[in-house]
Amino acid sequence: MNYQVLARKWRPDSFETLVGQSHVIRALTNALNNQRLHHAYLFTGTRGVGKTTFGRILAKCLNCEIGITSKPCNQCSSCKAITSGRFIDLIEVDAASRTKVEDTRELLENVAYAPTSGRFKVYLIDEVHMLSTHSFNALLKTLEEPPPHVKFFLATTDPQKLPITVLSRCLQFHLKCLAPELITQRLADILQQENLPFEEEALTRLAYAAEGSMRDALSLLDQAIAFSNGNISVQDIKMMLSTIEATYIYEILDALAEQHAQNLIALTHSLAEKSIDFTNALEELLSLLHQIAIAQFVKESDVGAWDKDKIQQFSRALSPEDVQLFYQIALIGRKDLPLAPTPRIGFEMVLLRMLAFHPSSIIPPTKNADQENKTPIAPKIESRPEVAEHVSDEPLKVPASAVTTKTIPNLTNDWQEILPHLNLTGMTAALASHCVVKKMTNDEIVLAIDPTRAVLLNKKQEERVGQALRDYFQRSLQLTIQTGELHMDTPAARDQHEQSQRKSAAEESIQKDPNVQKMIEMFDAKILPGSIEKT
């Protein structure tokens, strides 16, 4: 039994079965219906988007026995011969293997002869940009004024290499890369007709891997069927494509936000053990950063295969400047990866370079630089021992309350002051800065966070805040963070308000500056809104 690959078995045989390219289908359909046929058509686009397929379908439309039509019957001898590649009046030429001018002249010698069995003699020249300059010169005159029974269909992936004299003699149609959604739907239709089970997400991954090419997608589907023994699952596709799990990318970005170099090295080691393609890992990181950047400026956006909650979490935890910096470093690192001693070394250096360019602090400092102090704030002492007014030989008796374990400060009032001394970073710092104290006892602290910031809250971050509080107070404390309505400003809100006030004061001061006013008057100048920044 001869097996026919899916790309050939399911090649479209009419405009109705073509996926995408509606702009080209519309133009050709109207031309065929109105009998306004050009003698030369140029189809351009990347690999596997339908250039040769369009040429074959158009050849059917011109030579179908029912007449020139936009809907060939696919039942007559001409249509069947074109489908099977046996139509004598359809001359397909691979320009890459026939670049010499002698080959072109030999081809054109038969142009003057009438078609043998069809209505038109069709020359379908693939990869036409590979022809030599002399070959193009030999083709020009015939291409400009061919006999009425001859049509030229040219296909190329690189139209920039074609002489302008050739381009001006053709109707050019650019075929777009196919959207992943269209490819996914087409693959699903084929598998349903093949009676093969599949998972939707698995087909989505194949569609993205095809990079807009339907032929590549069908070739990957053939490979997936063989790899999974006819039962296409997400896990099998991940193994086949050597794609990286999304959780690894989340952990990498989490470690970057937290500035944990050790975690980054450990994650790289784990990826190496799983034989993950580091180029693919960088591409996935770039894709995630791209989605985060969009989420920071567009509230509702399609995140593709990424987790929407994770995207929102990172968009709040990282500043837009940091996201752009990480993206640029990863982009340059991907280009330089082949130059590294090994892909793993190159990947590690990209991540360490992101750490070297220290991300901006998420929580602005609340004290002046000269007041920075790494030691904890001394806790308040509830009472002081009374000093005797006379000297006595008896040992001084100090009340028990004076030497008991230090008590917790008034967290409701001191949270803004204590927070910087907890030494939190990244998303943990973002979480703490958006909380307020809801309840406080000697052995329990309950913080509240607004529901709109709930994406920052998870067990890992909550435990880090709790450990920081226990280290600061040097005692056992139970921390709970709850979502709910806040009745006071959070440290982050206060900092933002203070920054806004300082900026307004600075703008007012500059506006009132005599020198500035003089320049405005002399040069009819103006201060651009938003141009006054802290240095």
XYZ file of C-alpha atoms in Angstrom:
535
model
C 0.000 0.000 0.000
C 1.431 3.353 -1.087
C 1.036 6.044 1.563
C 0.465 9.587 0.328
C 1.689 12.344 2.604
C -0.958 14.679 3.994
C 0.447 17.742 2.210
C -0.253 16.059 -1.156
C -3.376 14.157 -0.195
C -5.120 17.252 1.132
C -3.798 19.801 -1.380
C -6.740 22.115 -2.254
C -8.269 21.417 -5.676
C -10.478 24.523 -5.888
C -10.703 28.049 -4.538
C -13.395 26.911 -2.081
C -11.015 24.499 -0.344
C -8.166 26.990 -0.053
C -7.562 28.236 3.495
C -6.973 31.960 3.883
C -5.754 34.196 1.012
C -9.278 35.537 0.471
C -7.864 38.693 -1.139
C -6.248 36.653 -3.926
C -9.256 34.354 -4.342
C -11.570 37.341 -4.717
C -9.442 38.985 -7.425
C -8.979 35.793 -9.456
C -12.642 34.792 -9.134
C -13.814 38.176 -10.417
C -11.314 38.058 -13.282
C -12.468 34.574 -14.328
C -16.170 35.391 -14.049
C -15.725 38.566 -16.124
C -13.308 36.953 -18.614
C -10.680 39.621 -17.876
C -7.642 37.341 -17.933
C -4.067 38.574 -17.801
C -1.328 36.677 -19.590
C 1.142 36.649 -16.644
C 0.517 36.200 -12.920
C 3.145 36.431 -10.186
C 2.458 34.740 -6.836
C 4.761 35.717 -3.974
C 4.974 34.672 -0.348
C 6.820 32.442 2.074
C 7.056 28.672 1.715
C 3.943 26.537 1.914
C 1.263 29.243 1.657
C -0.226 28.148 -1.688
C 1.730 29.716 -4.562
C 1.997 26.556 -6.678
C -1.484 25.482 -5.591
C -2.949 28.732 -6.915
C -1.175 28.130 -10.225
C -2.607 24.627 -10.574
C -6.140 25.665 -9.617
C -5.985 28.579 -12.061
C -4.794 26.169 -14.762
C -7.891 24.044 -14.046
C -10.129 27.115 -14.262
C -8.713 27.931 -17.701
C -8.750 24.394 -19.112
C -11.836 22.812 -17.529
C -13.974 21.147 -20.213
C -17.100 22.990 -19.025
C -15.419 26.279 -20.006
C -13.460 29.061 -18.368
C -14.832 29.194 -14.841
C -13.934 30.090 -11.265
C -15.346 26.719 -10.143
C -13.668 23.872 -12.039
C -15.569 20.594 -12.014
C -12.623 18.376 -10.941
C -14.390 15.563 -12.820
C -13.374 16.071 -16.450
C -10.227 14.578 -17.953
C -8.401 17.935 -17.945
C -9.068 18.613 -14.249
C -8.091 15.079 -13.259
C -4.914 15.238 -15.341
C -3.889 18.529 -13.715
C -4.602 17.109 -10.242
C -2.431 14.065 -10.919
C 0.324 16.086 -12.639
C -0.185 14.471 -16.067
C -1.673 17.389 -18.029
C 0.532 17.838 -21.067
C -0.303 21.537 -21.522
C 0.697 22.439 -17.949
C 4.468 22.804 -18.027
C 5.883 23.086 -14.511
C 9.458 24.346 -14.345
C 11.788 24.463 -11.357
C 13.822 27.585 -12.046
C 16.340 26.650 -9.351
C 17.523 23.702 -11.458
C 17.206 25.432 -14.838
C 18.959 28.746 -14.398
C 20.918 28.895 -17.664
C 19.805 30.984 -20.610
C 19.972 27.878 -22.840
C 17.294 26.230 -20.674
C 15.032 29.260 -20.986
C 15.449 29.443 -24.771
C 14.663 25.742 -25.086
C 11.546 26.295 -23.006
C 10.383 29.213 -25.139
C 10.872 27.393 -28.442
C 7.561 25.593 -27.949
C 5.580 28.691 -26.933
C 4.393 29.351 -30.479
C 2.794 25.908 -30.828
C -0.878 25.509 -29.951
C -1.867 23.489 -26.884
C -2.223 19.756 -27.405
C -5.402 18.972 -25.482
C -6.308 22.006 -23.413
C -7.615 25.485 -24.063
C -4.414 27.200 -22.891
C -0.786 26.205 -22.608
C 0.266 27.142 -19.078
C 3.864 27.684 -17.958
C 4.185 27.436 -14.177
C 7.698 28.561 -13.196
C 8.519 27.989 -9.522
C 11.257 29.935 -7.671
C 11.525 32.208 -10.698
C 13.948 34.527 -8.887
C 16.656 31.862 -9.364
C 16.863 32.506 -13.113
C 19.998 34.223 -14.357
C 20.008 37.747 -15.773
C 20.387 36.423 -19.313
C 17.462 34.057 -18.749
C 15.264 36.956 -17.669
C 16.312 38.932 -20.736
C 15.384 35.990 -22.955
C 12.001 35.751 -21.230
C 11.078 39.433 -21.382
C 9.740 39.727 -24.924
C 7.642 36.567 -24.713
C 6.385 37.580 -21.266
C 5.275 40.956 -22.601
C 3.472 39.732 -25.737
C 2.847 35.987 -25.536
C 0.603 34.164 -28.008
C -3.093 34.259 -27.034
C -3.059 30.562 -26.092
C -0.202 30.937 -23.535
C -0.361 31.911 -19.850
C 2.579 32.399 -17.508
C 2.253 31.713 -13.777
C 5.366 32.692 -11.830
C 5.980 31.834 -8.172
C 8.725 33.102 -5.878
C 9.608 33.482 -2.220
C 11.888 36.458 -2.955
C 10.273 38.965 -5.339
C 12.918 41.581 -4.537
C 15.366 39.639 -6.707
C 13.168 39.898 -9.793
C 14.044 42.587 -12.360
C 11.630 45.473 -12.385
C 11.055 44.785 -16.088
C 9.588 41.389 -15.160
C 7.493 42.759 -12.299
C 5.948 45.403 -14.557
C 4.719 42.720 -16.974
C 2.852 40.663 -14.363
C -0.152 40.894 -12.096
C 1.364 40.367 -8.650
C -0.454 38.708 -5.747
C 1.220 38.448 -2.358
C 0.118 35.455 -0.305
C 0.064 36.103 3.429
C 1.320 33.841 6.181
C -1.609 31.888 7.581
C -2.882 32.700 11.065
C -2.374 29.935 13.668
C -6.146 29.779 14.193
C -6.734 28.963 10.505
C -4.022 26.313 10.515
C -5.393 24.763 13.707
C -8.891 24.544 12.241
C -7.590 23.011 9.007
C -5.568 20.385 10.894
C -8.605 19.528 13.012
C -10.763 19.083 9.887
C -8.182 16.781 8.311
C -7.806 14.640 11.437
C -11.567 14.312 11.771
C -11.777 13.044 8.197
C -8.831 10.719 8.875
C -10.649 9.442 12.015
C -7.676 10.159 14.267
C -8.093 11.413 17.878
C -6.335 14.612 18.931
C -6.144 17.319 21.581
C -6.937 20.883 20.525
C -3.932 22.372 22.313
C -1.633 19.915 20.530
C -2.801 21.213 17.149
C -2.357 24.792 18.340
C 1.274 24.061 19.172
C 1.791 22.526 15.735
C 0.203 25.591 14.123
C 2.541 27.983 15.933
C 5.543 25.792 15.074
C 4.591 25.970 11.369
C 5.134 29.764 11.407
C 2.354 30.542 8.939
C 3.074 27.726 6.464
C 0.282 25.228 5.834
C 2.640 22.778 4.156
C 4.966 22.869 7.166
C 1.967 22.305 9.434
C 0.876 19.243 7.444
C 4.420 17.857 7.451
C 4.569 18.318 11.221
C 1.171 16.652 11.491
C 2.502 13.646 9.569
C 5.420 13.495 11.982
C 3.115 13.855 14.988
C 0.883 10.994 13.814
C 3.910 8.733 13.519
C 5.376 9.885 16.843
C 2.143 9.482 18.819
C 1.004 6.328 17.026
C -2.136 8.033 15.774
C -3.259 9.580 19.084
C -2.028 13.180 19.092
C -1.629 14.558 22.619
C -0.102 17.735 24.006
C 2.588 15.828 25.869
C 3.701 14.011 22.716
C 3.848 17.260 20.736
C 5.963 18.894 23.444
C 8.396 15.985 23.313
C 8.463 15.936 19.526
C 9.096 19.671 19.159
C 11.403 19.830 22.214
C 9.338 22.778 23.398
C 9.808 24.229 26.844
C 7.068 24.048 29.452
C 5.409 27.385 30.183
C 6.070 26.846 33.905
C 9.814 27.043 33.263
C 9.427 30.399 31.522
C 7.284 31.688 34.400
C 9.907 30.549 36.923
C 12.705 32.178 34.919
C 10.890 35.511 34.815
C 9.956 35.137 38.486
C 13.631 34.626 39.360
C 14.557 37.667 37.269
C 11.966 39.784 39.077
C 13.216 38.498 42.451
C 16.879 38.861 41.348
C 17.718 35.283 42.336
C 20.804 34.350 40.324
C 21.054 30.946 41.988
C 17.521 30.050 40.894
C 18.314 31.081 37.314
C 21.387 28.840 37.191
C 19.390 25.944 38.670
C 16.631 26.422 36.078
C 19.189 26.487 33.268
C 20.672 23.239 34.589
C 17.203 21.682 34.643
C 16.556 22.750 31.036
C 19.887 21.255 29.959
C 18.995 17.941 31.614
C 15.760 17.841 29.606
C 17.673 18.585 26.360
C 15.603 21.721 25.735
C 16.604 23.833 22.742
C 17.911 27.059 24.303
C 17.085 29.036 21.166
C 13.493 27.917 21.596
C 13.658 28.850 25.289
C 14.739 32.401 24.405
C 11.978 32.643 21.809
C 9.409 31.582 24.409
C 10.796 34.153 26.869
C 10.560 36.821 24.164
C 6.962 35.808 23.464
C 6.058 36.070 27.149
C 7.729 39.487 27.511
C 5.866 40.642 24.410
C 2.523 39.657 25.939
C 3.436 41.342 29.240
C 4.338 44.563 27.415
C 0.983 44.521 25.614
C -0.876 43.870 28.883
C 0.822 46.898 30.464
C -0.674 49.212 27.845
C -3.800 47.369 26.643
C -6.267 46.156 29.263
C -7.968 43.491 27.153
C -5.614 41.580 24.866
C -5.290 38.076 23.466
C -2.510 36.261 25.351
C -2.466 33.215 23.086
C -1.330 30.059 24.878
C -0.091 31.965 27.954
C -1.881 32.070 31.304
C -3.820 35.340 31.549
C -3.482 35.611 35.338
C 0.283 35.137 35.075
C 0.501 37.814 32.403
C -1.407 40.258 34.614
C 0.754 39.349 37.611
C 4.001 40.025 35.770
C 2.618 43.191 34.154
C 2.100 44.658 37.643
C 5.287 43.317 39.199
C 7.631 44.545 36.438
C 7.906 48.111 35.239
C 7.478 48.768 31.492
C 11.119 49.860 31.352
C 12.301 46.536 32.800
C 10.146 44.554 30.378
C 11.563 46.469 27.417
C 15.115 46.017 28.729
C 14.643 42.274 29.255
C 13.128 41.943 25.783
C 16.008 43.746 24.091
C 18.628 41.719 25.973
C 16.875 38.457 25.070
C 16.517 39.530 21.430
C 20.211 40.346 21.081
C 21.109 37.199 23.023
C 19.109 35.057 20.599
C 21.052 36.523 17.686
C 24.404 35.981 19.443
C 23.588 32.481 20.756
C 25.403 30.672 17.884
C 28.576 32.603 18.791
C 28.653 31.306 22.385
C 30.920 28.332 23.283
C 27.750 26.297 23.961
C 24.040 27.193 23.755
C 23.731 26.711 27.515
C 26.534 29.184 28.259
C 24.979 31.705 25.891
C 21.563 31.265 27.526
C 22.980 31.648 31.049
C 24.862 34.793 30.064
C 21.679 36.320 28.653
C 19.889 35.774 31.975
C 22.848 37.035 34.015
C 23.049 40.095 31.766
C 19.444 40.832 32.676
C 20.448 40.721 36.350
C 23.533 42.859 35.748
C 21.315 45.660 34.478
C 19.616 45.930 37.868
C 15.827 46.381 37.496
C 14.312 49.478 39.000
C 12.954 49.046 42.517
C 9.251 48.311 42.619
C 8.748 50.114 45.930
C 10.275 53.595 45.943
C 12.329 54.332 49.057
C 10.384 56.160 51.736
C 13.403 57.678 53.449
C 16.208 59.956 52.403
C 19.440 58.346 51.323
C 21.271 59.516 54.443
C 18.688 57.753 56.607
C 19.198 54.306 55.052
C 19.944 51.727 57.688
C 20.039 47.988 57.302
C 19.431 47.250 61.002
C 15.843 46.790 62.204
C 14.037 49.641 63.874
C 14.339 49.315 67.625
C 10.984 48.164 68.972
C 9.190 50.307 71.471
C 9.451 49.414 75.154
C 6.153 49.555 76.980
C 7.539 50.741 80.326
C 10.743 51.851 81.978
C 11.970 50.790 85.425
C 11.718 53.453 88.080
C 15.097 54.577 89.482
C 15.338 54.780 93.247
C 15.977 58.245 94.659
C 18.432 57.000 97.276
C 21.436 54.745 97.126
C 20.941 51.321 98.632
C 23.099 48.266 99.107
C 20.172 46.104 97.979
C 20.241 44.962 94.357
C 18.161 47.109 92.094
C 14.787 45.483 91.429
C 13.522 45.943 87.925
C 9.867 45.280 87.083
C 9.345 42.161 84.981
C 7.710 44.171 82.231
C 11.010 45.934 81.579
C 12.886 42.792 80.562
C 10.223 40.826 78.752
C 10.470 39.996 75.040
C 10.111 43.065 72.854
C 6.578 43.691 71.698
C 5.305 44.284 68.187
C 5.119 47.953 67.174
C 1.818 49.438 66.161
C 1.742 47.919 62.691
C -1.253 49.931 61.563
C 0.748 53.129 61.867
C 4.256 51.800 61.250
C 3.686 49.532 58.213
C 4.867 52.264 55.851
C 8.036 52.696 57.904
C 8.741 49.016 58.585
C 8.187 47.787 55.034
C 11.540 48.937 53.543
C 13.405 47.179 56.386
C 11.938 43.797 55.488
C 14.374 43.678 52.534
C 11.738 42.380 50.123
C 12.298 42.474 46.369
C 10.462 41.811 43.137
C 6.889 40.549 43.262
C 7.119 39.881 47.005
C 7.790 43.574 47.561
C 4.949 44.470 45.195
C 2.582 42.252 47.178
C 3.554 43.748 50.539
C 3.378 47.320 49.256
C -0.258 46.851 48.197
C -1.350 45.530 51.615
C -2.637 47.186 54.795
C -2.922 45.792 58.317
C -6.345 44.356 59.074
C -5.624 42.656 62.393
C -2.653 42.431 64.757
C -2.003 40.388 67.870
C 1.163 39.239 69.605
C 1.287 36.028 67.575
C -0.748 36.807 64.457
C -0.774 39.438 61.729
C -3.556 39.688 59.159
C -2.969 41.841 56.077
C -5.585 42.864 53.516
C -5.105 43.415 49.790
C -7.500 44.928 47.284
C -9.216 42.333 45.029
C -7.869 44.128 41.946
C -4.350 43.278 43.131
C -5.176 39.691 44.050
C -3.107 38.348 41.128
C -0.008 39.234 43.165
C -1.085 36.909 45.965
C 0.091 33.315 46.094
C 1.390 30.984 48.795
C 4.996 31.421 47.778
C 4.951 35.218 48.052
C 2.848 35.149 51.243
C 5.363 32.843 52.922
C 8.231 35.166 51.961
C 6.480 38.144 53.545
C 5.749 36.093 56.673
C 9.363 34.951 56.977
C 10.594 38.527 56.566
C 8.297 39.644 59.403
C 9.479 36.805 61.643
C 13.101 37.684 60.952
C 12.464 41.342 61.670
C 10.607 40.855 64.954
C 12.699 37.813 65.923
C 9.716 35.851 67.115
C 7.157 33.347 65.884
C 4.350 35.041 63.967
C 1.512 33.703 61.844
C 0.817 35.804 58.720
C -2.424 35.705 56.757
C -3.155 37.841 53.688
C -6.804 38.245 52.720
C -8.533 40.021 49.856
C -11.105 42.617 50.768
C -12.042 46.274 50.828
C -9.301 48.562 52.140
C -10.104 51.409 54.530
C -6.740 53.143 54.288
C -4.072 53.865 51.705
C -1.478 51.210 50.986
C 2.248 52.069 51.061
C 2.288 51.860 47.273
C -0.622 54.316 47.018
C 1.045 56.699 49.478
C 4.322 56.572 47.588
C 2.532 57.249 44.331
C 0.686 60.183 45.895
C 3.919 61.609 47.326
C 5.658 61.278 43.981
C 2.773 63.043 42.289
C 2.949 65.875 44.825
C 6.714 66.220 44.426
C 6.356 66.293 40.666
C 3.618 68.931 40.839
C 5.754 71.028 43.181
C 8.740 70.722 40.855
C 6.658 71.722 37.833
C 5.247 74.720 39.695
C 8.737 75.750 40.820
C 10.091 75.564 37.289
C 7.109 77.451 35.891
C 7.754 80.283 38.360
C 11.511 80.377 37.791
C 12.440 83.862 36.434
C 14.947 82.458 33.945
C 12.408 80.007 32.574
C 9.780 82.731 32.290
C 12.260 84.927 30.449
C 13.070 82.178 27.910
C 9.371 81.520 27.372
C 8.828 85.214 26.697
C 11.873 85.668 24.432
C 11.545 82.531 22.309
C 7.813 81.897 22.579
C 8.795 78.590 24.180
C 6.694 76.217 26.195
C 7.341 73.427 28.663
C 6.282 70.074 27.273
C 3.892 68.180 29.562
C 5.599 65.219 31.179
C 9.103 66.440 30.314
C 10.000 67.296 33.927
C 11.506 64.234 35.557
C 13.446 63.392 38.679
C 17.224 63.182 38.138
